[in-house]
């Protein structure tokens, strides 16, 4: 159960949000500030981490049910942010804006560069760097900026959100793909490094997930293929790929090709 001052952060008073000090639950304040109108984020100012070699964390935050495309769903989000687990209320992601307490509102993708990750052909999500057992999630919103949110508040206001781990998402995907599209990965007979190499899997291969075990994923690889379609004379091979290295770097992602959606 979150402490009372956590829940106070989601209080709206006469249609205005307290953007300065967070009040005690039920307390009113003369420092209420009018909110900016909801906006759709500008995609030109959003960096897709799936196209970089930057860390993707342990999973991502996205709508529980599909709503709109790309980052449009942020225009409906009302999410309180905290400085640390159990710490002070820091600000909001509010209907397309990042609003730090006591500061100006920043339009997501317009006033500053934001970071998200594409998790299918039509959806951008926020990377989650850490997921704690007590419900706290560390949300990344810029290359060097992050804040904490709590699972209990993901459906308190606005759009209902959920956290999805990469391991679960890969296991449920129809097709997965190598994150580095310029390199191959070793297919192994067992979920471990050793003298068990079967072949090299290129980024152009069709890769279907069968089972996730720790940092490994058992797959069925079809080659040659064009996108999601096997080419004439294609053959199949099953084995294990490492989807996450020892440093926590994500090496495979759910396929973002249109045919995999």
XYZ file of C-alpha atoms in Angstrom, residues 59-177:
119
model
C 10.992 -4.187 -20.013
C 8.683 -1.373 -20.982
C 5.569 0.588 -20.034
C 2.724 0.836 -22.547
C -1.092 0.943 -22.735
C -2.917 -2.117 -21.434
C -5.140 -1.913 -24.503
C -4.055 -0.535 -27.839
C -5.039 3.098 -28.332
C -3.779 5.061 -31.307
C -0.390 4.542 -32.894
C 3.246 5.229 -32.021
C 3.317 7.705 -29.099
C -0.234 9.072 -29.533
C -1.325 7.274 -26.356
C 0.694 9.731 -24.245
C -1.949 12.391 -24.908
C -4.244 10.432 -22.545
C -1.732 9.578 -19.794
C -1.811 11.143 -16.308
C 1.086 9.537 -14.448
C 2.722 10.777 -11.200
C 6.527 10.543 -11.047
C 8.742 10.140 -7.962
C 12.396 10.927 -7.251
C 13.083 7.476 -5.789
C 11.164 4.448 -4.496
C 9.029 5.753 -1.635
C 10.475 9.223 -2.173
C 9.076 12.651 -2.929
C 6.610 13.319 -5.704
C 8.761 14.768 -8.516
C 6.337 15.674 -11.297
C 4.023 14.270 -13.959
C 3.743 12.822 -17.403
C 0.488 14.544 -18.221
C -1.388 14.306 -21.546
C 1.679 14.636 -23.764
C 3.722 16.809 -21.394
C 6.531 16.218 -18.896
C 5.806 18.546 -15.957
C 8.471 18.665 -13.206
C 7.152 20.236 -10.011
C 7.753 23.980 -9.923
C 9.097 24.101 -13.492
C 7.744 24.759 -16.946
C 5.961 21.997 -18.824
C 7.958 20.286 -21.588
C 6.100 19.053 -24.667
C 7.224 15.469 -25.257
C 9.202 15.294 -28.489
C 9.027 19.047 -29.104
C 10.736 20.937 -26.277
C 13.361 18.281 -25.572
C 14.523 14.969 -26.993
C 12.796 12.000 -25.358
C 13.652 8.289 -25.517
C 11.193 5.477 -26.143
C 11.407 2.025 -27.710
C 9.362 0.548 -30.560
C 7.842 -2.736 -29.421
C 5.850 -3.494 -32.558
C 5.325 -1.742 -35.919
C 2.772 0.692 -34.490
C 3.718 1.276 -30.855
C 6.370 3.234 -28.957
C 6.754 2.541 -25.222
C 8.822 3.854 -22.310
C 11.776 1.631 -21.296
C 11.760 0.433 -17.681
C 15.280 0.252 -16.265
C 14.411 -1.558 -13.030
C 11.342 -3.381 -11.710
C 11.290 -3.934 -7.942
C 9.267 -6.556 -6.102
C 7.579 -3.845 -4.018
C 5.931 -2.432 -7.152
C 8.292 0.425 -7.988
C 9.395 0.825 -11.614
C 12.217 3.061 -12.844
C 10.979 4.719 -16.027
C 13.425 6.193 -18.551
C 12.175 9.219 -20.504
C 15.411 10.798 -21.827
C 18.895 9.454 -22.463
C 20.037 10.621 -19.025
C 16.736 11.118 -17.237
C 14.549 8.704 -15.310
C 11.941 8.757 -12.562
C 10.077 6.213 -10.465
C 6.449 5.171 -10.765
C 4.389 2.642 -8.824
C 2.296 -0.170 -10.291
C -0.649 0.764 -8.036
C -0.947 4.095 -9.847
C -0.805 2.808 -13.425
C -4.594 2.853 -13.699
C -5.478 5.599 -11.192
C -6.018 8.318 -13.789
C -6.261 8.546 -17.557
C -5.236 5.571 -19.675
C -4.598 2.190 -18.052
C -0.938 1.199 -18.373
C 0.985 -2.017 -17.775
C 4.583 -3.111 -17.347
C 5.794 -5.860 -19.676
C 9.121 -7.634 -19.145
C 11.263 -8.387 -22.186
C 11.378 -12.065 -21.241
C 7.576 -12.372 -21.216
C 7.166 -10.300 -24.359
C 9.684 -12.377 -26.305
C 8.018 -15.611 -25.186
C 4.628 -14.366 -26.418
C 5.811 -12.898 -29.726
C 5.035 -14.588 -33.042
C 8.394 -13.580 -34.485
C 11.541 -12.151 -32.897
C 14.450 -10.345 -34.524
